[in-house]
Short mmCIF file of C-alpha atoms and ligand atoms in Angstrom, two decimals:
data_model
loop_
_atom_site.label_atom_id
_atom_site.label_comp_id
_atom_site.label_asym_id
_atom_site.label_seq_id
_atom_site.Cartn_x
_atom_site.Cartn_y
_atom_site.Cartn_z
CA MET A 1 0.00 0.00 0.00
CA ARG A 2 0.85 3.64 -0.46
CA HIS A 3 -0.45 6.31 1.87
CA PHE A 4 -1.09 9.88 0.77
CA ALA A 5 -2.24 12.89 2.77
CA VAL A 6 -3.94 15.84 1.09
CA VAL A 7 -4.18 18.81 3.42
CA GLY A 8 -7.27 20.87 2.63
CA SER A 9 -10.65 19.75 1.27
CA GLY A 10 -11.36 22.60 -1.14
CA PRO A 11 -11.26 22.26 -4.93
CA GLY A 12 -7.45 21.81 -5.08
CA GLY A 13 -7.54 19.09 -2.44
CA PHE A 14 -10.45 17.14 -3.87
CA TYR A 15 -9.19 17.23 -7.48
CA THR A 16 -5.83 15.90 -6.26
CA ALA A 17 -7.51 13.16 -4.22
CA GLU A 18 -9.62 12.24 -7.26
CA ALA A 19 -6.54 12.01 -9.50
CA LEU A 20 -4.54 9.98 -6.95
CA ASN A 21 -7.48 7.62 -6.42
CA LYS A 22 -7.83 7.16 -10.17
CA ALA A 23 -4.11 6.45 -10.57
CA TYR A 24 -3.70 4.06 -7.64
CA GLY A 25 -7.15 2.53 -7.16
CA ASP A 26 -7.13 0.22 -4.15
CA THR A 27 -3.33 0.16 -3.94
CA ALA A 28 -3.26 3.45 -2.03
CA ARG A 29 -5.21 5.24 0.67
CA VAL A 30 -5.75 8.95 0.24
CA ASP A 31 -6.61 10.89 3.37
CA VAL A 32 -8.13 14.34 2.83
CA LEU A 33 -7.56 16.41 5.97
CA ASP A 34 -9.40 19.59 6.91
CA ARG A 35 -9.17 21.77 9.97
CA TYR A 36 -12.99 21.92 10.05
CA PRO A 37 -15.49 19.04 10.27
CA VAL A 38 -17.04 20.32 7.03
CA PRO A 39 -15.49 19.90 3.57
CA TYR A 40 -15.27 22.01 0.37
CA GLY A 41 -13.08 24.93 1.55
CA LEU A 42 -13.49 27.77 -0.95
CA VAL A 43 -16.70 26.29 -2.35
CA ARG A 44 -18.38 26.56 1.04
CA PHE A 45 -16.65 29.65 2.42
CA GLY A 46 -15.60 31.66 -0.65
CA VAL A 47 -18.01 31.17 -3.57
CA ALA A 48 -20.79 33.74 -3.34
CA PRO A 49 -23.98 32.46 -1.68
CA ASP A 50 -26.08 33.76 -4.58
CA HIS A 51 -24.04 31.61 -7.01
CA GLN A 52 -25.50 28.23 -6.09
CA SER A 53 -24.82 26.72 -9.51
CA LEU A 54 -21.06 27.14 -8.89
CA LYS A 55 -21.40 25.42 -5.52
CA ALA A 56 -22.95 22.37 -7.21
CA VAL A 57 -19.39 21.23 -8.02
CA SER A 58 -19.34 19.85 -4.45
CA LYS A 59 -21.35 16.85 -5.74
CA ARG A 60 -18.25 15.80 -7.63
CA TYR A 61 -16.19 16.05 -4.45
CA ASP A 62 -18.77 13.87 -2.68
CA THR A 63 -18.23 11.19 -5.30
CA THR A 64 -14.49 11.32 -4.64
CA ALA A 65 -15.02 11.19 -0.88
CA ASP A 66 -17.30 8.16 -1.32
CA SER A 67 -14.69 6.28 -3.37
CA ALA A 68 -13.04 3.27 -1.79
CA GLY A 69 -9.53 4.37 -0.90
CA VAL A 70 -10.42 7.96 -0.01
CA ASP A 71 -11.07 9.09 3.56
CA PHE A 72 -11.99 12.47 4.98
CA LEU A 73 -10.46 13.45 8.32
CA GLY A 74 -12.07 16.67 9.47
CA ASN A 75 -11.37 18.64 12.62
CA VAL A 76 -7.62 18.12 12.21
CA CYS A 77 -5.56 21.27 12.00
CA VAL A 78 -2.17 20.66 10.44
CA GLY A 79 0.26 22.77 12.41
CA PRO A 80 -1.15 22.70 15.95
CA ASP A 81 -2.52 19.13 15.83
CA VAL A 82 0.10 17.44 13.67
CA SER A 83 3.21 18.85 12.01
CA ILE A 84 4.25 18.55 8.38
CA ALA A 85 7.32 16.58 9.51
CA GLU A 86 5.04 14.09 11.31
CA LEU A 87 2.79 13.78 8.25
CA LEU A 88 5.82 13.09 6.06
CA ASP A 89 6.81 10.37 8.48
CA LEU A 90 3.35 8.77 8.33
CA TYR A 91 2.60 9.20 4.60
CA ASP A 92 4.45 8.52 1.35
CA ALA A 93 3.54 11.94 0.01
CA VAL A 94 1.87 15.03 1.45
CA VAL A 95 0.04 17.53 -0.77
CA LEU A 96 -0.74 20.96 0.64
CA ALA A 97 -4.03 22.29 -0.71
CA ILE A 98 -4.68 24.94 1.91
CA GLY A 99 -5.70 27.69 -0.50
CA ALA A 100 -5.01 31.38 0.13
CA PRO A 101 -7.28 32.45 2.97
CA HIS A 102 -5.41 35.58 4.09
CA ASP A 103 -6.07 39.11 2.82
CA ARG A 104 -3.18 40.93 1.22
CA LYS A 105 -2.31 44.22 2.85
CA LEU A 106 -2.94 47.55 1.13
CA GLY A 107 0.02 49.22 2.79
CA ILE A 108 -1.71 52.60 3.20
CA ALA A 109 -2.38 54.86 6.17
CA GLY A 110 -5.57 54.04 8.04
CA GLU A 111 -5.62 50.44 6.83
CA ASP A 112 -5.95 49.21 10.41
CA ARG A 113 -9.04 51.28 11.15
CA PRO A 114 -12.03 49.14 12.20
CA GLU A 115 -14.11 50.07 9.17
CA VAL A 116 -11.50 48.59 6.82
CA ILE A 117 -12.25 44.93 6.26
CA GLY A 118 -10.44 42.51 3.98
CA SER A 119 -12.57 40.67 1.44
CA ALA A 120 -11.60 37.28 2.92
CA ALA A 121 -13.11 38.45 6.20
CA PHE A 122 -16.20 40.03 4.63
CA VAL A 123 -16.85 37.05 2.35
CA GLY A 124 -16.21 34.73 5.31
CA TRP A 125 -18.74 36.69 7.36
CA TYR A 126 -21.60 36.33 4.87
CA ASN A 127 -20.62 32.75 4.07
CA GLY A 128 -20.58 31.60 7.71
CA HIS A 129 -16.84 31.03 8.13
CA PRO A 130 -16.32 30.40 11.86
CA GLU A 131 -13.33 32.75 11.99
CA PHE A 132 -15.41 35.68 10.72
CA ALA A 133 -18.94 34.93 11.91
CA GLY A 134 -18.57 37.50 14.69
CA LEU A 135 -17.20 40.23 12.43
CA ALA A 136 -20.11 42.73 12.57
CA PRO A 137 -19.03 44.92 9.64
CA PRO A 138 -20.07 48.58 9.98
CA LEU A 139 -23.10 48.65 7.70
CA GLY A 140 -24.78 51.65 9.30
CA GLY A 141 -23.66 54.39 6.88
CA SER A 142 -24.98 55.23 3.42
CA HIS A 143 -21.68 54.81 1.53
CA ALA A 144 -19.30 51.86 1.15
CA ALA A 145 -16.14 51.50 -0.91
CA VAL A 146 -14.69 48.31 -2.34
CA ILE A 147 -11.02 48.49 -3.34
CA GLY A 148 -9.96 46.30 -6.27
CA ASN A 149 -11.23 45.43 -9.73
CA GLY A 150 -11.45 41.63 -9.56
CA ASN A 151 -14.35 39.20 -9.31
CA VAL A 152 -14.20 39.18 -5.51
CA ALA A 153 -14.69 42.96 -5.47
CA LEU A 154 -17.74 42.38 -7.68
CA ASP A 155 -19.04 39.69 -5.30
CA CYS A 156 -18.72 42.05 -2.33
CA ALA A 157 -20.35 44.99 -4.14
CA ARG A 158 -23.21 42.80 -5.38
CA ILE A 159 -23.91 41.27 -1.96
CA LEU A 160 -23.96 44.77 -0.44
CA SER A 161 -26.43 45.90 -3.12
CA LYS A 162 -28.89 43.03 -3.42
CA THR A 163 -32.26 43.04 -1.73
CA ARG A 164 -33.35 40.48 0.81
CA SER A 165 -35.50 38.70 -1.76
CA GLU A 166 -32.54 38.46 -4.14
CA LEU A 167 -30.30 36.99 -1.44
CA ALA A 168 -32.66 34.82 0.57
CA GLY A 169 -32.77 31.91 -1.90
CA GLY A 170 -29.01 31.35 -1.61
CA ASP A 171 -27.11 30.07 1.42
CA ILE A 172 -26.08 33.43 2.84
CA VAL A 173 -26.15 32.94 6.61
CA ASN A 174 -29.03 34.50 8.51
CA HIS A 175 -26.85 36.86 10.56
CA ALA A 176 -25.58 38.47 7.33
CA LEU A 177 -28.94 38.48 5.59
CA GLU A 178 -30.55 40.31 8.48
CA ALA A 179 -27.73 42.83 8.90
CA LEU A 180 -27.64 43.60 5.16
CA GLU A 181 -31.41 44.01 4.99
CA LYS A 182 -31.22 46.70 7.69
CA SER A 183 -28.26 48.46 6.12
CA PRO A 184 -28.89 51.92 4.60
CA ILE A 185 -25.91 51.63 2.22
CA ARG A 186 -27.07 53.10 -1.10
CA THR A 187 -23.76 53.90 -2.81
CA VAL A 188 -21.05 51.31 -3.29
CA THR A 189 -17.96 52.72 -5.00
CA ILE A 190 -15.64 50.19 -6.62
CA LEU A 191 -12.15 51.69 -6.75
CA GLY A 192 -9.82 50.53 -9.51
CA ARG A 193 -6.27 51.81 -9.55
CA ARG A 194 -6.16 51.30 -13.33
CA GLY A 195 -8.71 51.73 -16.11
CA PRO A 196 -11.74 49.87 -17.47
CA LEU A 197 -9.58 47.92 -19.94
CA GLN A 198 -7.45 46.58 -17.08
CA ILE A 199 -10.22 45.05 -14.95
CA SER A 200 -10.00 41.42 -13.80
CA MET A 201 -13.77 40.90 -13.88
CA THR A 202 -15.37 38.21 -16.01
CA PRO A 203 -18.38 38.93 -18.26
CA LYS A 204 -20.96 36.76 -16.52
CA GLU A 205 -20.22 38.29 -13.12
CA LEU A 206 -20.08 41.83 -14.49
CA GLY A 207 -23.26 41.36 -16.52
CA GLU A 208 -25.21 40.52 -13.35
CA LEU A 209 -24.91 44.14 -12.25
CA GLY A 210 -27.19 45.13 -15.11
CA HIS A 211 -30.04 42.97 -13.74
CA LEU A 212 -30.24 43.79 -10.06
CA GLU A 213 -33.60 44.48 -8.45
CA SER A 214 -32.79 47.81 -6.86
CA ALA A 215 -29.18 48.60 -7.79
CA THR A 216 -27.70 50.06 -10.94
CA PRO A 217 -24.10 50.33 -12.23
CA VAL A 218 -22.68 53.81 -12.80
CA VAL A 219 -19.79 54.07 -15.26
CA ASP A 220 -18.26 57.28 -16.61
CA PRO A 221 -17.93 57.25 -20.43
CA ALA A 222 -14.95 59.61 -20.13
CA ASP A 223 -12.86 56.79 -18.58
CA PHE A 224 -12.67 54.86 -21.85
CA PRO A 225 -10.10 55.14 -24.62
CA PRO A 226 -11.44 54.91 -28.22
CA VAL A 227 -13.34 51.66 -28.79
CA GLU A 228 -10.97 50.59 -31.60
CA GLY A 229 -8.37 49.81 -28.91
CA ASP A 230 -10.57 46.99 -27.56
CA ALA A 231 -9.65 44.87 -30.60
CA VAL A 232 -6.34 43.85 -29.00
CA LEU A 233 -8.05 42.47 -25.88
CA GLU A 234 -8.59 38.74 -25.55
CA PRO A 235 -12.25 37.80 -26.18
CA GLY A 236 -13.37 37.41 -22.54
CA GLN A 237 -11.81 40.71 -21.55
CA ARG A 238 -13.29 42.40 -24.63
CA LYS A 239 -16.73 41.17 -23.57
CA SER A 240 -16.25 42.53 -20.03
CA VAL A 241 -15.10 45.88 -21.37
CA SER A 242 -18.02 46.08 -23.79
CA LEU A 243 -20.40 45.45 -20.87
CA LEU A 244 -18.82 48.36 -19.03
CA ARG A 245 -19.17 50.47 -22.16
CA GLU A 246 -22.87 49.54 -22.33
CA PHE A 247 -23.35 50.56 -18.68
CA ALA A 248 -21.64 53.86 -19.47
CA THR A 249 -23.70 54.50 -22.60
CA SER A 250 -27.07 53.59 -21.11
CA GLY A 251 -26.35 55.52 -17.91
CA PRO A 252 -27.67 54.50 -14.48
CA ASP A 253 -31.28 53.39 -14.08
CA GLU A 254 -32.58 56.29 -12.00
CA SER A 255 -35.51 54.22 -10.73
CA LYS A 256 -33.08 52.11 -8.66
CA GLU A 257 -32.03 53.44 -5.31
CA THR A 258 -28.61 51.81 -4.93
CA ARG A 259 -25.72 52.91 -7.12
CA ILE A 260 -22.66 50.77 -7.81
CA VAL A 261 -20.16 53.38 -8.97
CA PHE A 262 -17.07 52.33 -10.91
CA ASP A 263 -14.32 54.78 -10.09
CA PHE A 264 -11.36 54.04 -12.37
CA PHE A 265 -7.83 55.47 -12.27
CA ALA A 266 -8.37 55.80 -8.53
CA LYS A 267 -5.62 54.60 -6.20
CA PRO A 268 -6.43 54.66 -2.47
CA VAL A 269 -3.70 56.40 -0.50
CA ALA A 270 -5.31 56.60 2.95
CA VAL A 271 -8.46 55.75 4.87
CA GLU A 272 -9.67 58.48 7.19
CA ASP A 273 -12.82 59.06 9.20
CA GLY A 274 -15.73 58.38 6.84
CA LYS A 275 -13.70 58.47 3.63
CA VAL A 276 -11.06 56.95 1.42
CA VAL A 277 -8.48 59.42 0.14
CA VAL A 278 -7.80 58.54 -3.46
CA GLU A 279 -5.10 59.64 -5.87
CA ARG A 280 -5.97 60.03 -9.53
CA THR A 281 -3.74 57.85 -11.73
CA THR A 282 -2.81 57.43 -15.36
CA LEU A 283 -1.31 54.40 -17.03
CA ASP A 284 2.45 54.48 -17.50
CA ASP A 285 4.19 52.95 -20.53
CA ALA A 286 4.28 49.54 -18.83
CA GLY A 287 0.54 49.70 -18.14
CA ARG A 288 0.97 50.33 -14.42
CA ALA A 289 -0.96 52.85 -12.34
CA ALA A 290 1.07 56.05 -11.99
CA GLY A 291 -0.09 58.63 -9.43
CA THR A 292 -0.76 62.15 -10.73
CA GLY A 293 -0.55 63.84 -7.34
CA GLU A 294 -4.21 64.94 -7.57
CA THR A 295 -6.26 63.54 -4.66
CA TYR A 296 -9.93 63.56 -3.74
CA ASP A 297 -12.19 61.91 -1.16
CA VAL A 298 -14.60 59.03 -1.64
CA PRO A 299 -17.13 58.87 1.20
CA ALA A 300 -17.24 55.47 2.90
CA SER A 301 -18.08 54.28 6.37
CA LEU A 302 -17.29 50.71 5.31
CA VAL A 303 -14.19 49.95 3.23
CA ILE A 304 -13.67 46.47 1.83
CA SER A 305 -10.18 45.79 0.58
CA SER A 306 -10.39 43.19 -2.18
CA ILE A 307 -6.92 43.16 -3.68
CA GLY A 308 -6.04 39.46 -3.59
CA TYR A 309 -5.10 36.79 -1.09
CA SER A 310 -2.09 34.92 0.27
CA THR A 311 -1.38 31.47 1.65
CA PRO A 312 -0.29 31.41 5.30
CA PRO A 313 3.26 30.15 5.83
CA MET A 314 3.64 26.76 7.54
CA GLU A 315 6.48 25.69 9.76
CA GLY A 316 9.13 23.83 7.82
CA VAL A 317 7.69 24.67 4.39
CA PRO A 318 9.71 27.04 2.15
CA TYR A 319 7.67 30.15 1.41
CA ASP A 320 7.60 32.71 -1.39
CA GLN A 321 7.01 36.00 0.48
CA ARG A 322 6.49 38.05 -2.65
CA GLY A 323 4.04 35.63 -4.26
CA GLY A 324 2.29 34.82 -0.96
CA LYS A 325 2.45 31.06 -1.69
CA PHE A 326 4.69 28.07 -1.09
CA LEU A 327 8.01 27.98 -2.93
CA ASN A 328 7.57 25.20 -5.44
CA GLU A 329 8.54 23.95 -8.84
CA ASN A 330 5.50 22.75 -10.78
CA GLY A 331 3.89 21.87 -7.47
CA LYS A 332 6.89 20.15 -5.93
CA ILE A 333 8.13 21.76 -2.73
CA ALA A 334 10.60 19.12 -1.53
CA ASP A 335 11.01 15.37 -1.62
CA ARG A 336 7.50 13.86 -1.10
CA LEU A 337 6.03 17.28 -0.32
CA TYR A 338 3.82 19.01 -2.91
CA CYS A 339 1.29 21.82 -3.21
CA VAL A 340 -1.67 22.47 -5.47
CA GLY A 341 -4.25 25.17 -6.16
CA TRP A 342 -3.84 28.67 -4.80
CA ALA A 343 -1.12 27.50 -2.37
CA ARG A 344 0.87 26.55 -5.47
CA ARG A 345 -0.05 29.20 -8.07
CA GLY A 346 -1.31 32.10 -6.04
CA PRO A 347 -4.97 33.21 -5.99
CA THR A 348 -5.85 33.10 -9.67
CA GLY A 349 -8.14 31.15 -11.94
CA THR A 350 -11.53 29.53 -11.56
CA ILE A 351 -12.48 26.47 -9.53
CA GLY A 352 -11.93 24.30 -12.61
CA THR A 353 -8.33 25.55 -12.97
CA ASN A 354 -7.49 23.42 -9.95
CA ARG A 355 -8.35 20.20 -11.73
CA PRO A 356 -5.40 19.98 -14.13
CA ASP A 357 -3.27 21.33 -11.30
CA GLY A 358 -4.18 18.39 -9.04
CA GLN A 359 -3.80 15.93 -11.92
CA GLU A 360 -0.31 17.21 -12.66
CA VAL A 361 0.86 16.78 -9.08
CA ALA A 362 -0.77 13.33 -8.87
CA ALA A 363 1.13 12.38 -12.06
CA GLN A 364 4.41 13.49 -10.48
CA ILE A 365 3.70 11.38 -7.42
CA GLU A 366 2.77 8.47 -9.67
CA SER A 367 6.04 8.67 -11.52
CA ALA A 368 8.08 8.98 -8.29
CA MET A 369 6.34 5.99 -6.68
CA PRO A 370 4.60 3.90 -9.36
CA PRO A 371 1.33 2.13 -8.49
CA GLY A 372 2.10 -1.35 -7.21
CA SER A 373 5.14 -0.18 -5.20
CA SER A 374 4.71 -0.11 -1.45
CA SER A 375 6.09 1.30 1.78
CA GLU A 376 5.94 0.61 5.48
CA ARG A 377 4.47 3.99 6.38
CA LYS A 378 1.61 3.90 8.83
CA GLY A 379 -0.87 6.21 7.05
CA THR A 380 -4.35 6.71 8.52
CA GLY A 381 -3.93 4.33 11.46
CA GLY A 382 -0.71 6.00 12.51
CA LEU A 383 -2.23 9.47 12.22
CA LYS A 384 -5.30 8.54 14.24
CA ALA A 385 -3.12 6.99 16.96
CA LEU A 386 -0.97 10.11 17.12
CA LEU A 387 -4.02 12.41 17.23
CA ALA A 388 -5.57 10.32 20.02
CA THR A 389 -2.52 11.05 22.20
CA ARG A 390 -3.32 14.74 21.67
CA ASN A 391 -7.05 14.45 22.33
CA VAL A 392 -7.86 15.35 18.73
CA MET A 393 -10.90 13.45 17.43
CA PRO A 394 -11.14 13.51 13.64
CA THR A 395 -14.55 13.54 11.98
CA ASP A 396 -15.38 11.55 8.85
CA TYR A 397 -17.63 12.02 5.82
CA ASP A 398 -20.59 10.34 7.52
CA ASP A 399 -20.25 12.98 10.23
CA TRP A 400 -20.34 15.65 7.54
CA ARG A 401 -23.49 14.07 6.08
CA ARG A 402 -25.14 14.35 9.49
CA ILE A 403 -24.10 17.99 9.81
CA GLU A 404 -25.34 18.60 6.26
CA GLN A 405 -28.73 17.06 7.07
CA THR A 406 -29.12 19.32 10.09
CA GLU A 407 -28.03 22.39 8.10
CA THR A 408 -30.55 21.49 5.39
CA ALA A 409 -33.31 21.00 7.96
CA ASN A 410 -32.49 24.39 9.51
CA ALA A 411 -32.73 26.29 6.19
CA ARG A 412 -35.13 29.22 5.82
CA PRO A 413 -37.78 28.59 3.14
CA GLY A 414 -36.25 28.55 -0.37
CA SER A 415 -32.65 28.33 0.87
CA PRO A 416 -30.59 25.13 0.54
CA ARG A 417 -29.12 25.29 4.04
CA GLU A 418 -28.55 27.38 7.13
CA LYS A 419 -24.89 26.86 7.94
CA PHE A 420 -23.63 26.42 11.45
CA VAL A 421 -21.05 29.13 11.99
CA ARG A 422 -19.22 27.81 15.04
CA VAL A 423 -17.04 24.73 15.37
CA GLU A 424 -18.83 23.88 18.64
CA ASP A 425 -22.17 23.79 16.79
CA TRP A 426 -20.86 21.37 14.20
CA LEU A 427 -19.57 19.11 16.96
CA LYS A 428 -22.81 19.48 18.91
CA ALA A 429 -24.74 18.37 15.81
CA LEU A 430 -22.63 15.21 16.03
CA GLY A 431 -23.49 14.73 19.68
CA ARG A 432 -19.98 15.59 20.82
P1 NAP B 1 -7.82 39.46 -8.70
O1 NAP B 1 -8.63 38.97 -9.83
O2 NAP B 1 -6.35 39.21 -8.74
O3 NAP B 1 -8.07 41.04 -8.57
C1 NAP B 1 -7.35 41.81 -7.65
C2 NAP B 1 -7.62 43.27 -7.95
O4 NAP B 1 -7.00 44.04 -6.92
C3 NAP B 1 -7.04 43.77 -9.28
O5 NAP B 1 -7.97 44.61 -9.89
C4 NAP B 1 -5.80 44.55 -8.84
O6 NAP B 1 -5.49 45.64 -9.68
C5 NAP B 1 -6.29 45.11 -7.52
N1 NAP B 1 -5.19 45.50 -6.63
C6 NAP B 1 -4.14 44.75 -6.24
N2 NAP B 1 -3.37 45.46 -5.40
C7 NAP B 1 -3.94 46.66 -5.25
C8 NAP B 1 -3.63 47.83 -4.52
N3 NAP B 1 -2.54 47.88 -3.73
N4 NAP B 1 -4.45 48.91 -4.60
C9 NAP B 1 -5.55 48.87 -5.38
N5 NAP B 1 -5.91 47.79 -6.12
C10 NAP B 1 -5.12 46.70 -6.05
O7 NAP B 1 -8.29 38.85 -7.31
P2 NAP B 1 -9.70 38.49 -6.71
O8 NAP B 1 -10.76 39.40 -7.13
O9 NAP B 1 -9.42 38.32 -5.26
O10 NAP B 1 -10.03 37.05 -7.32
C11 NAP B 1 -9.18 35.91 -7.07
C12 NAP B 1 -9.46 34.84 -8.10
O11 NAP B 1 -10.74 34.24 -7.85
C13 NAP B 1 -9.53 35.38 -9.51
O12 NAP B 1 -8.95 34.46 -10.40
C14 NAP B 1 -11.02 35.51 -9.76
O13 NAP B 1 -11.39 35.49 -11.12
C15 NAP B 1 -11.52 34.28 -9.02
N6 NAP B 1 -12.96 34.47 -8.69
C16 NAP B 1 -13.86 34.00 -9.57
C17 NAP B 1 -15.20 34.18 -9.32
C18 NAP B 1 -16.22 33.65 -10.31
O14 NAP B 1 -15.83 33.01 -11.27
N7 NAP B 1 -17.50 33.91 -10.11
C19 NAP B 1 -15.63 34.84 -8.19
C20 NAP B 1 -14.67 35.32 -7.30
C21 NAP B 1 -13.33 35.12 -7.57
P3 NAP B 1 -4.30 45.54 -10.76
O15 NAP B 1 -4.87 44.78 -11.91
O16 NAP B 1 -3.99 46.95 -11.07
O17 NAP B 1 -3.17 44.80 -10.08
#
């Protein structure tokens, strides 16, 4: 037998487990570890709650988890509960699929003020992540600002702008639904340090802003260069830019009370009481944002910084400070130690991008230790014995099914589930 540990049960982890299971069949055991008793990582805690069709990919992960040869060990936090060195002793290969759950820093004055919230925290709050369930973002003002021009910035702006009836059918947690319903925020300014042609927003997500019940996008036609320049953009980007152009041409729908304002060439330089101080930029020859020295204020009593994520460093694992990910070569960190997904590439790409990523690392493992070869490593049994000495009780996929049933039963009408937002509540649902 071979024994493999995959750390993290998000898309990267499950696609790797699937590929290893396919390659080795019943000649290897693949343990998928997660610090929480619930699986799916980014799919549960990151994907927007009003994008249920994207979350349906979890069915595929269920199939992997149900395969003979794959086990889920939840409630095991690699680091405090078991070290990487111990895992490498117990398993033939260890694959880190821990994602990129930390917010990158803006590096501007006022960033530590309480009204400045990273998108990982804000998204975690409305998605019921236990670390952020108690966040209480300041939603009491009329203006919010979202910094960044990626899809996560769009998610945050959209969730702030949707009505209760638009949100209630998804799996947004009740505490967020109720707080957002009461919020008087009516202007959400999305700050992009570069221009409309440099956005990192995809057409489907951008297009949604044109169909909101009571919110309307506001785009300034003066921000665009001549349309002929769009020809050099790749097709997806061209589509996104043409959507922005349509928003600019049609102008805001004045019958809608919430405005989602795209403020381009706007680089935040400080957050002060009730406002973001922004410097006007132009594009330099390399396409970077160059400050012009002209500043102005954007009113905001809530500021969401959505400028990308990083992977937390782990003891004993070489780390790329600049890239905010593990130092690796095509997923290989060291002998028998690998990484996949955002921990490998940085926070880019869609959920599906993680599939070839996991397959590639599984293929490397396969070539280093061909199916049919074996080792004396202790695998699952050894890990469970070690954890027992530390009073750590792993949960399995049947436990998750029981939690899932309770979450489904607790759902408000029309919603697929009401998530538990505290580790204790998950364990209580299991009678622990
Ligand atoms: P992202 O796509 O990398 O966007 C980050 C944005 O932050 C960029 O616009 C970047 O501008 C800006 N930025 C970076 N540093 C900044 C600074 N110091 N000041 C101001 N702006 C700054 O990251 P993301 O939005 O977090 O998304 C992560 C990944 O998840 C992406 O691949 C995204 O497509 C994916 N995602 C997909 C979906 C979906 O498919 N529905 C939903 C959410 C996320 P510059 O371009 O100027 O650097």
